[in-house]
Amino acid sequence: MAEANLEDLLARTALGDRRAFQKLYDASSAKLFAVCLRILQDRAEAEDAVQDAYTKIWRYSERYSAARARPMTWMIAIARNLAIDRLRARKAPGAALEAAERVADGAMRPDERAMASGEAKRLLDCIRDLGEAQARLVRIAYFGGLTYAALAQRDGVALGTVKSRMRRALASLRGCLSR
C-alpha cells in the first residue's frame, strides 16, 4: 500500500474511524508480525506484541507526524520497541515465574483448544489449496517470519512483485476461509 494511503488511514484512525483502522491493520500487520517474530523468535509472543502494537497505534495515532517518519516506519518502531521490551522482560529476574502465572491463567479450555485446532487445520487445508508458489510464499512469510523485502532479495525479484504475489495469495486464502 502506498505511503500516502497509510498516512490517510492513520489520520482517519486518529479521528476514531474503525474501518480505517481495520484497513491499516490489513495493510501492515504482516510486516509488523514479521518484525516481532524476528526479534522474539516465538510465534505466540510475536502475536501478542503485534496486538499490543495495534492497541498503541490506535491510542496514539493522533501523535503521528508525516514530517518525522513515514507511516510504516512509525508503526514498525512501535512494534519493534514492544518486542524488545518483551525480550528484556524474559531476561528480568522473576520473569519466568510471571510467565508461568500468565500461562496458567490464560490456559485454553478443552473446547477452546478443539476450536483452535479445527481453525488451524482449516487454514492449513486452505494453504494446501493454493498453488505451489503461493503456498510456499505464505509459509515462508508467515511461518518462517521473513519480511517481504527479505523474500524479494531471497528470490531475486522486486519488492513490488512479492507484495503483489502475497496480496493475491492472501485474497485466495480469505476466499477459502470464508466458505
Tab-separated table of C-alpha atoms in Angstrom:
chain	number	residue	atom	x	y	z
A	1	MET	CA	0.000	0.000	0.000
A	2	ALA	CA	1.271	3.478	-0.865
A	3	GLU	CA	2.637	5.654	1.921
A	4	ALA	CA	0.012	8.334	1.185
A	5	ASN	CA	-2.749	5.775	1.718
A	6	LEU	CA	-1.214	4.701	5.023
A	7	GLU	CA	-0.969	8.347	6.095
A	8	ASP	CA	-4.639	8.827	5.243
A	9	LEU	CA	-5.606	5.692	7.177
A	10	LEU	CA	-3.597	6.855	10.205
A	11	ALA	CA	-5.251	10.279	10.054
A	12	ARG	CA	-8.699	8.690	9.888
A	13	THR	CA	-7.749	6.304	12.708
A	14	ALA	CA	-6.817	9.331	14.822
A	15	LEU	CA	-10.404	10.503	14.338
A	16	GLY	CA	-11.709	7.174	15.648
A	17	ASP	CA	-12.555	5.616	12.259
A	18	ARG	CA	-12.643	1.878	12.968
A	19	ARG	CA	-12.890	0.917	9.285
A	20	ALA	CA	-9.757	2.904	8.522
A	21	PHE	CA	-8.035	1.176	11.429
A	22	GLN	CA	-9.091	-2.236	10.058
A	23	LYS	CA	-7.687	-1.307	6.633
A	24	LEU	CA	-4.489	-0.090	8.290
A	25	TYR	CA	-4.232	-3.413	10.113
A	26	ASP	CA	-4.857	-5.401	6.926
A	27	ALA	CA	-2.207	-3.405	5.078
A	28	SER	CA	0.515	-3.571	7.718
A	29	SER	CA	0.004	-6.479	10.128
A	30	ALA	CA	2.087	-8.990	8.150
A	31	LYS	CA	5.075	-6.659	8.206
A	32	LEU	CA	4.726	-5.869	11.914
A	33	PHE	CA	4.320	-9.559	12.729
A	34	ALA	CA	7.478	-10.415	10.778
A	35	VAL	CA	9.437	-7.761	12.692
A	36	CYS	CA	8.192	-9.022	16.073
A	37	LEU	CA	8.758	-12.669	15.161
A	38	ARG	CA	12.306	-11.969	14.036
A	39	ILE	CA	13.069	-10.299	17.386
A	40	LEU	CA	11.201	-12.642	19.722
A	41	GLN	CA	11.650	-15.959	17.878
A	42	ASP	CA	8.348	-17.083	19.404
A	43	ARG	CA	5.137	-17.012	17.402
A	44	ALA	CA	2.749	-16.538	20.353
A	45	GLU	CA	4.816	-13.726	21.847
A	46	ALA	CA	5.096	-12.076	18.444
A	47	GLU	CA	1.309	-12.226	18.049
A	48	ASP	CA	0.892	-10.637	21.488
A	49	ALA	CA	3.433	-7.937	20.654
A	50	VAL	CA	1.594	-7.140	17.416
A	51	GLN	CA	-1.701	-6.907	19.295
A	52	ASP	CA	-0.082	-4.529	21.789
A	53	ALA	CA	1.392	-2.524	18.907
A	54	TYR	CA	-2.005	-2.020	17.292
A	55	THR	CA	-3.501	-1.012	20.636
A	56	LYS	CA	-0.783	1.614	20.907
A	57	ILE	CA	-1.229	2.687	17.274
A	58	TRP	CA	-4.961	3.157	17.920
A	59	ARG	CA	-4.347	5.184	21.086
A	60	TYR	CA	-1.533	7.343	19.755
A	61	SER	CA	-2.388	7.698	16.064
A	62	GLU	CA	-3.027	11.423	16.551
A	63	ARG	CA	0.660	11.808	17.504
A	64	TYR	CA	1.863	10.509	14.145
A	65	SER	CA	3.667	13.187	12.125
A	66	ALA	CA	4.451	12.651	8.448
A	67	ALA	CA	7.240	15.223	8.805
A	68	ARG	CA	9.114	13.000	11.249
A	69	ALA	CA	8.607	9.496	9.828
A	70	ARG	CA	6.856	7.516	7.154
A	71	PRO	CA	3.761	5.664	8.411
A	72	MET	CA	5.239	2.167	8.144
A	73	THR	CA	8.468	3.323	9.803
A	74	TRP	CA	6.476	4.788	12.707
A	75	MET	CA	4.388	1.624	13.163
A	76	ILE	CA	7.418	-0.671	12.875
A	77	ALA	CA	9.211	1.382	15.541
A	78	ILE	CA	6.267	0.880	17.900
A	79	ALA	CA	6.145	-2.873	17.237
A	80	ARG	CA	9.932	-3.255	17.444
A	81	ASN	CA	10.122	-1.395	20.763
A	82	LEU	CA	7.338	-3.513	22.259
A	83	ALA	CA	9.034	-6.704	21.057
A	84	ILE	CA	12.345	-5.582	22.561
A	85	ASP	CA	10.575	-4.781	25.838
A	86	ARG	CA	9.148	-8.314	25.847
A	87	LEU	CA	12.590	-9.747	25.153
A	88	ARG	CA	14.052	-7.783	28.066
A	89	ALA	CA	11.221	-8.928	30.334
A	90	ARG	CA	12.149	-12.546	29.576
A	91	LYS	CA	15.585	-11.922	30.997
A	92	ALA	CA	14.434	-9.938	34.045
A	93	PRO	CA	14.604	-11.620	37.470
A	94	GLY	CA	11.355	-13.350	38.255
A	95	ALA	CA	10.236	-13.202	34.627
A	96	ALA	CA	9.970	-16.990	34.453
A	97	LEU	CA	7.598	-17.064	37.429
A	98	GLU	CA	5.466	-14.263	35.973
A	99	ALA	CA	5.375	-16.032	32.618
A	100	ALA	CA	4.293	-19.268	34.290
A	101	GLU	CA	1.484	-17.432	36.070
A	102	ARG	CA	0.330	-15.863	32.796
A	103	VAL	CA	0.292	-19.263	31.099
A	104	ALA	CA	-1.656	-20.839	33.955
A	105	ASP	CA	-4.203	-18.022	33.951
A	106	GLY	CA	-4.540	-17.933	30.181
A	107	ALA	CA	-4.782	-21.663	29.515
A	108	MET	CA	-7.394	-22.618	26.975
A	109	ARG	CA	-10.337	-24.716	27.959
A	110	PRO	CA	-10.709	-28.034	26.100
A	111	ASP	CA	-13.495	-26.636	23.894
A	112	GLU	CA	-11.363	-23.589	23.011
A	113	ARG	CA	-8.404	-25.830	22.230
A	114	ALA	CA	-10.579	-28.005	19.963
A	115	MET	CA	-11.912	-24.963	18.109
A	116	ALA	CA	-8.413	-23.508	17.692
A	117	SER	CA	-7.053	-26.785	16.337
A	118	GLY	CA	-10.007	-27.006	13.931
A	119	GLU	CA	-9.314	-23.475	12.693
A	120	ALA	CA	-5.628	-24.284	12.284
A	121	LYS	CA	-6.487	-27.398	10.261
A	122	ARG	CA	-8.832	-25.344	8.088
A	123	LEU	CA	-6.124	-22.741	7.495
A	124	LEU	CA	-3.581	-25.408	6.559
A	125	ASP	CA	-6.098	-27.010	4.191
A	126	CYS	CA	-6.651	-23.641	2.519
A	127	ILE	CA	-2.893	-23.092	2.208
A	128	ARG	CA	-2.602	-26.521	0.557
A	129	ASP	CA	-5.332	-25.481	-1.911
A	130	LEU	CA	-3.225	-22.527	-3.081
A	131	GLY	CA	-0.890	-23.049	-5.986
A	132	GLU	CA	2.554	-24.325	-5.087
A	133	ALA	CA	4.241	-20.916	-5.479
A	134	GLN	CA	1.595	-19.066	-3.440
A	135	ALA	CA	1.588	-21.690	-0.683
A	136	ARG	CA	5.394	-21.535	-0.453
A	137	LEU	CA	5.302	-17.730	-0.258
A	138	VAL	CA	2.699	-17.717	2.526
A	139	ARG	CA	4.520	-20.409	4.511
A	140	ILE	CA	7.869	-18.631	4.296
A	141	ALA	CA	6.441	-15.198	5.136
A	142	TYR	CA	4.124	-16.167	7.979
A	143	PHE	CA	5.547	-19.352	9.407
A	144	GLY	CA	9.176	-18.613	8.572
A	145	GLY	CA	8.970	-14.973	9.649
A	146	LEU	CA	10.651	-13.462	6.584
A	147	THR	CA	9.743	-9.917	5.626
A	148	TYR	CA	8.590	-9.092	2.118
A	149	ALA	CA	11.942	-7.378	1.497
A	150	ALA	CA	13.829	-10.484	2.613
A	151	LEU	CA	11.648	-12.640	0.360
A	152	ALA	CA	12.307	-10.329	-2.591
A	153	GLN	CA	16.036	-10.470	-2.004
A	154	ARG	CA	15.981	-14.234	-1.469
A	155	ASP	CA	14.014	-14.879	-4.674
A	156	GLY	CA	15.787	-12.194	-6.715
A	157	VAL	CA	12.594	-10.302	-7.591
A	158	ALA	CA	11.357	-6.776	-6.980
A	159	LEU	CA	9.694	-5.965	-3.668
A	160	GLY	CA	6.549	-4.898	-5.520
A	161	THR	CA	6.389	-8.331	-7.140
A	162	VAL	CA	6.481	-10.048	-3.761
A	163	LYS	CA	3.783	-7.708	-2.439
A	164	SER	CA	1.545	-8.382	-5.449
A	165	ARG	CA	2.016	-12.132	-5.179
A	166	MET	CA	1.329	-12.040	-1.449
A	167	ARG	CA	-1.769	-9.895	-1.924
A	168	ARG	CA	-3.153	-12.431	-4.428
A	169	ALA	CA	-2.277	-15.351	-2.144
A	170	LEU	CA	-3.937	-13.726	0.868
A	171	ALA	CA	-7.032	-12.888	-1.182
A	172	SER	CA	-7.271	-16.554	-2.183
A	173	LEU	CA	-6.854	-17.599	1.456
A	174	ARG	CA	-9.556	-15.173	2.594
A	175	GLY	CA	-11.895	-16.589	-0.033
A	176	CYS	CA	-11.191	-20.156	1.041
A	177	LEU	CA	-11.593	-19.377	4.746
A	178	SER	CA	-14.861	-17.508	4.227
A	179	ARG	CA	-16.522	-20.533	2.591
